[in-house]
Amino acid sequence: MRILRPTRSALARAAACLRDGGLVALPTETVYGLGARADDPRAVARIYAAKGRPRFNPLIAHVPDTAAARRIATFDARAELLARAFWPGPLTLVLPARGAGTCAAARAGLDSVGVRVPAHRIARALLARVGVPIAAPSANPSGKLSPTRALDVARALGPRVDLVLDGGPCPVGVESTIVDLTGPRARLLRPGGVPVEAIAAAIGDLAAADGTIKAPGMLASHYAPRARLRLDARRPEPGEAYLGFGGLPADSAGLDLSPGGDLAEAARNLFGHLRALDRAGAARIAVAPIPSRGLGLAIRDRLARAAAPRD
Ligand code: TXA
Ligand code: MG
């Protein structure tokens, strides 16, 4: 595994590696992705193996623009509207799959495909160079905290990745919002980097994901730090570290997601702060109440999953 600064020659090398069926970790605006060509079952198998990811959990296909997205998915009027409004950006659309751009393994056998056009400059440059859709889940071992820096990927996946492109810290910090458009009613499968309010303003209210596991990444226990989490806590109890929002209580030991109470800053810091508290050896973390508007919904979702009981 090598970490490369995203120079022109590094991009060329990463593109060649991907074309040859290799695994490249790449920065996106949300989190780092673990990329492989989406049309190659062997390359895709390496993603599942590297992450220890269950085979029934489909991967998102990343493409450089909407024209490329239309080659692997069937767009309806809602999809066109959302693509125009939010791509490139942190939105994934689940649409009927078409063509040979994504293999069945990348879709976990489904006849739908999750498609995303990332906004990150380096991701876009790489996707344009490779010329085939790139399947990329978050570049973390399945069930662990998502990586927002190249170093997080290197530490967590090490030699299982061929190359890591270092694009610095991810500017959004939580994964993409996933909207399922395969049914008559648009459904929110995962809150993320595009606020649901903005999506609803474009296409009307979204149905909530029902109990059936349509996005298995949303299995209850996910994004788990080592420490136990207690949510919506106004202050820490003895023995707890504190993950604050909008100021730390006097005498508490911990980190603040956003001293000024800014949800975008909190999203950017979320995984890094959880990781830092873990590394500092916190056994229990109390987390401040986070409002559920805007990016707060995605933050609350990740925290709830991190706090869920594990087996
Ligand atoms: O921001 C992101 O979306 C990041 C970056 C790297 O792009 N990727 C990401 O991938 O978060 P991952 O694999 O960690 O989460 C993708 C989620 C999973 O929960 C998966 O089940 C769901 O997307 N998904 C993918 N294809 C789907 C499909 N056809 N139907 C339903 N859910 C799908
Ligand atoms: Mg993930």
CSV table of N, CA and C in Angstrom, one decimal, residues 1-18 23-27 32 120-123 126 149-151 153-154 161-168:
chain,number,residue,atom,x,y,z
A,1,MET,N,0.8,-1.2,0.0
A,1,MET,CA,0.0,0.0,0.0
A,1,MET,C,0.9,1.3,0.0
A,2,ARG,N,0.5,2.2,-0.9
A,2,ARG,CA,1.3,3.5,-0.9
A,2,ARG,C,0.3,4.6,-0.8
A,3,ILE,N,0.7,5.6,0.0
A,3,ILE,CA,-0.1,6.9,0.1
A,3,ILE,C,0.5,7.9,-0.9
A,4,LEU,N,-0.2,8.4,-1.8
A,4,LEU,CA,0.3,9.3,-2.8
A,4,LEU,C,-0.4,10.7,-2.7
A,5,ARG,N,0.4,11.7,-2.8
A,5,ARG,CA,-0.2,13.0,-3.0
A,5,ARG,C,-0.8,13.1,-4.4
A,6,PRO,N,-2.0,13.7,-4.6
A,6,PRO,CA,-2.7,13.6,-5.9
A,6,PRO,C,-2.1,14.5,-7.0
A,7,THR,N,-0.9,14.2,-7.4
A,7,THR,CA,-0.2,14.8,-8.5
A,7,THR,C,-0.8,14.2,-9.8
A,8,ARG,N,-0.5,14.8,-10.9
A,8,ARG,CA,-0.9,14.3,-12.2
A,8,ARG,C,-0.4,12.9,-12.4
A,9,SER,N,0.8,12.6,-12.0
A,9,SER,CA,1.3,11.3,-12.3
A,9,SER,C,0.7,10.3,-11.3
A,10,ALA,N,0.4,10.7,-10.1
A,10,ALA,CA,-0.3,9.8,-9.1
A,10,ALA,C,-1.6,9.5,-9.6
A,11,LEU,N,-2.3,10.5,-10.2
A,11,LEU,CA,-3.7,10.2,-10.8
A,11,LEU,C,-3.6,9.2,-11.9
A,12,ALA,N,-2.6,9.3,-12.8
A,12,ALA,CA,-2.4,8.4,-13.9
A,12,ALA,C,-2.1,7.0,-13.3
A,13,ARG,N,-1.3,6.9,-12.3
A,13,ARG,CA,-1.0,5.6,-11.7
A,13,ARG,C,-2.2,5.0,-11.1
A,14,ALA,N,-3.0,5.8,-10.4
A,14,ALA,CA,-4.2,5.3,-9.7
A,14,ALA,C,-5.2,4.8,-10.8
A,15,ALA,N,-5.3,5.6,-11.9
A,15,ALA,CA,-6.3,5.2,-12.9
A,15,ALA,C,-5.8,3.9,-13.6
A,16,ALA,N,-4.5,3.7,-13.8
A,16,ALA,CA,-4.0,2.5,-14.4
A,16,ALA,C,-4.3,1.3,-13.4
A,17,CYS,N,-4.0,1.5,-12.2
A,17,CYS,CA,-4.3,0.5,-11.2
A,17,CYS,C,-5.7,0.0,-11.2
A,18,LEU,N,-6.6,1.0,-11.2
A,18,LEU,CA,-8.1,0.7,-11.2
A,18,LEU,C,-8.4,-0.1,-12.5
A,23,LEU,N,-7.3,-2.0,-6.2
A,23,LEU,CA,-8.1,-1.3,-5.3
A,23,LEU,C,-7.4,0.1,-4.9
A,24,VAL,N,-8.1,1.2,-5.1
A,24,VAL,CA,-7.6,2.5,-4.9
A,24,VAL,C,-8.5,3.2,-3.9
A,25,ALA,N,-7.9,3.7,-2.8
A,25,ALA,CA,-8.7,4.5,-1.9
A,25,ALA,C,-8.6,5.9,-2.4
A,26,LEU,N,-9.8,6.6,-2.5
A,26,LEU,CA,-9.8,7.9,-3.1
A,26,LEU,C,-10.6,8.9,-2.2
A,27,PRO,N,-10.2,10.1,-2.2
A,27,PRO,CA,-11.0,11.1,-1.4
A,27,PRO,C,-12.3,11.5,-2.1
A,32,TYR,N,-13.6,8.9,2.5
A,32,TYR,CA,-12.8,8.2,1.6
A,32,TYR,C,-13.5,7.0,1.1
A,120,HIS,N,-15.9,16.0,-5.3
A,120,HIS,CA,-14.5,16.2,-5.0
A,120,HIS,C,-13.6,16.3,-6.2
A,121,ARG,N,-12.8,17.3,-6.3
A,121,ARG,CA,-11.9,17.5,-7.5
A,121,ARG,C,-11.1,16.3,-7.9
A,122,ILE,N,-10.5,15.7,-6.9
A,122,ILE,CA,-9.6,14.5,-7.2
A,122,ILE,C,-10.4,13.3,-7.6
A,123,ALA,N,-11.6,13.1,-6.9
A,123,ALA,CA,-12.4,12.0,-7.3
A,123,ALA,C,-12.9,12.2,-8.8
A,126,LEU,N,-10.1,11.6,-11.2
A,126,LEU,CA,-9.8,10.1,-11.4
A,126,LEU,C,-10.8,9.4,-12.2
A,149,ARG,N,-9.8,10.9,6.5
A,149,ARG,CA,-8.4,11.3,6.1
A,149,ARG,C,-7.7,10.1,5.5
A,150,ALA,N,-6.7,10.3,4.7
A,150,ALA,CA,-6.0,9.2,4.1
A,150,ALA,C,-5.3,8.3,5.1
A,151,LEU,N,-4.9,8.9,6.2
A,151,LEU,CA,-4.2,8.2,7.3
A,151,LEU,C,-5.2,7.2,7.9
A,153,VAL,N,-7.5,5.6,6.4
A,153,VAL,CA,-7.6,4.4,5.5
A,153,VAL,C,-6.4,3.5,5.7
A,154,ALA,N,-5.2,4.2,5.7
A,154,ALA,CA,-4.0,3.4,5.8
A,154,ALA,C,-3.9,2.6,7.1
A,161,VAL,N,-5.1,-2.5,0.5
A,161,VAL,CA,-5.4,-1.5,-0.5
A,161,VAL,C,-4.1,-1.3,-1.3
A,162,ASP,N,-4.2,-1.2,-2.7
A,162,ASP,CA,-3.0,-1.0,-3.5
A,162,ASP,C,-2.5,0.4,-3.3
A,163,LEU,N,-3.4,1.4,-3.4
A,163,LEU,CA,-2.9,2.8,-3.4
A,163,LEU,C,-3.9,3.7,-2.6
A,164,VAL,N,-3.4,4.7,-1.9
A,164,VAL,CA,-4.3,5.6,-1.3
A,164,VAL,C,-4.0,7.0,-1.8
A,165,LEU,N,-5.0,7.7,-2.4
A,165,LEU,CA,-4.7,9.1,-2.9
A,165,LEU,C,-5.1,10.0,-1.7
A,166,ASP,N,-4.1,10.8,-1.4
A,166,ASP,CA,-4.3,11.7,-0.2
A,166,ASP,C,-4.9,13.0,-0.7
A,167,GLY,N,-6.1,13.3,-0.4
A,167,GLY,CA,-6.7,14.5,-0.8
A,167,GLY,C,-7.0,15.4,0.4
A,168,GLY,N,-6.4,15.1,1.5
A,168,GLY,CA,-6.6,15.9,2.7
A,168,GLY,C,-7.9,15.5,3.4
